[in-house]
Amino acid sequence: VADVGSFPNLDFILPVTAGFETIEIDSVPWRIYTQQVETNNQQFNVWLQVGQSLNVINDTQQTLFQLILVALPIVLSLTAFGGMFMASRALNPVDNITRTVQDIHATDMSKRIQYQGPQDELGRLTETLNSMLERLQAAFDAERNFTADASHELRTPLTTIKGHIVVTLTRSRSPEEYEATLVQIQTETERLIRLANDLLFLARLDAAPLRWQPETINLSNLLDAVSEQMQSTATEKSITLKANIPSDIIIEGMPDHLIRLFLNLIDNAIKYTAPDGEIGLSLTVQRQVVQIKIRDTGGG
């Protein structure tokens, strides 16, 4: 009946069914849609056909394909470089932490991890590592000081023993002089034994926690024995050691540790008291509370 638009010149053939089909006209693909139109009287068939060239769609697809071919490598490259840049920024603090920890060794533990950033997981990790390094440094310093003190303490009696032996062997001496030298050597040997026991005691404390296993102790006898044991050391330095201990004071405690405690306290008092000084050891009981006092005339 009529043609509207730039529809291709086709020989009209009465359609059999409604629907669409794609045909090629003059090397151009066309999409043709056919639909029957109902009329009121049904006296004749009315068909409506609408056509559209597919060149626009094909051109768009081709352009899109070319755009993808060009843009995809660019996008992937930018994504890769951007990912590497972000990863580098994110991992730089980790690299700094690693280098700092690798530079820390037992002879120099003063370095700390420098982190300038938010308090996220890395921030908390840095704080934890710095805190751990501070504790390790304190432990190493304590061990270093302890080793130096122990070396000094062990060297002193060994030097004294060697001196007594060398002096004694320089010439023949009377039995009394030999006996006096042996007594001095015995005193220094007992001091070495006490120092060795202290070192073993500290090593056991580091290896396992101290268990409380009390025994019934006559504290008066224990302090008398400690005072008597330290008398020779005090006399050697011309120091007076006085003990004021009441009898039969009974307590519950660990005798080995108490002996070591009082020996160390009195030994320190002797060490830091000048010749002709005085050290006092006293024990008092008030309301079932035992108090032991060790005083000296040193500068401490």
Short mmCIF file of N, CA and C in Angstrom, two decimals, residues 198 201 204 215 217 222 253-263:
data_model
loop_
_atom_site.label_atom_id
_atom_site.label_comp_id
_atom_site.label_asym_id
_atom_site.label_seq_id
_atom_site.Cartn_x
_atom_site.Cartn_y
_atom_site.Cartn_z
N ASP A 198 76.28 -19.12 94.54
CA ASP A 198 75.38 -18.04 94.12
C ASP A 198 75.10 -18.09 92.63
N PHE A 201 72.83 -20.92 91.93
CA PHE A 201 71.50 -20.58 92.42
C PHE A 201 70.78 -19.68 91.41
N ARG A 204 69.73 -21.68 88.39
CA ARG A 204 68.52 -22.49 88.64
C ARG A 204 67.28 -21.62 88.66
N GLU A 215 60.66 -25.12 105.69
CA GLU A 215 61.04 -26.05 106.75
C GLU A 215 61.04 -25.28 108.08
N ILE A 217 62.88 -23.84 111.03
CA ILE A 217 64.27 -23.40 111.15
C ILE A 217 64.46 -22.71 112.50
N LEU A 222 70.89 -20.32 112.88
CA LEU A 222 71.29 -20.02 111.51
C LEU A 222 72.08 -18.72 111.45
N GLY A 253 60.74 -21.50 106.89
CA GLY A 253 61.43 -20.90 105.76
C GLY A 253 62.28 -21.91 105.02
N MET A 254 63.06 -21.41 104.08
CA MET A 254 63.95 -22.25 103.28
C MET A 254 65.39 -21.94 103.70
N PRO A 255 66.02 -22.82 104.44
CA PRO A 255 67.32 -22.49 105.06
C PRO A 255 68.40 -22.15 104.06
N ASP A 256 68.49 -22.88 102.93
CA ASP A 256 69.57 -22.62 101.98
C ASP A 256 69.48 -21.18 101.44
N HIS A 257 68.28 -20.76 101.13
CA HIS A 257 68.12 -19.42 100.57
C HIS A 257 68.34 -18.35 101.64
N LEU A 258 67.91 -18.62 102.84
CA LEU A 258 68.14 -17.65 103.91
C LEU A 258 69.64 -17.50 104.20
N ILE A 259 70.35 -18.61 104.23
CA ILE A 259 71.80 -18.55 104.45
C ILE A 259 72.46 -17.72 103.34
N ARG A 260 72.07 -18.00 102.11
CA ARG A 260 72.66 -17.27 100.99
C ARG A 260 72.31 -15.78 101.08
N LEU A 261 71.10 -15.48 101.48
CA LEU A 261 70.67 -14.08 101.62
C LEU A 261 71.53 -13.34 102.64
N PHE A 262 71.68 -13.91 103.84
CA PHE A 262 72.41 -13.20 104.90
C PHE A 262 73.91 -13.16 104.60
N LEU A 263 74.44 -14.22 103.97
CA LEU A 263 75.85 -14.19 103.58
C LEU A 263 76.12 -13.07 102.58
#
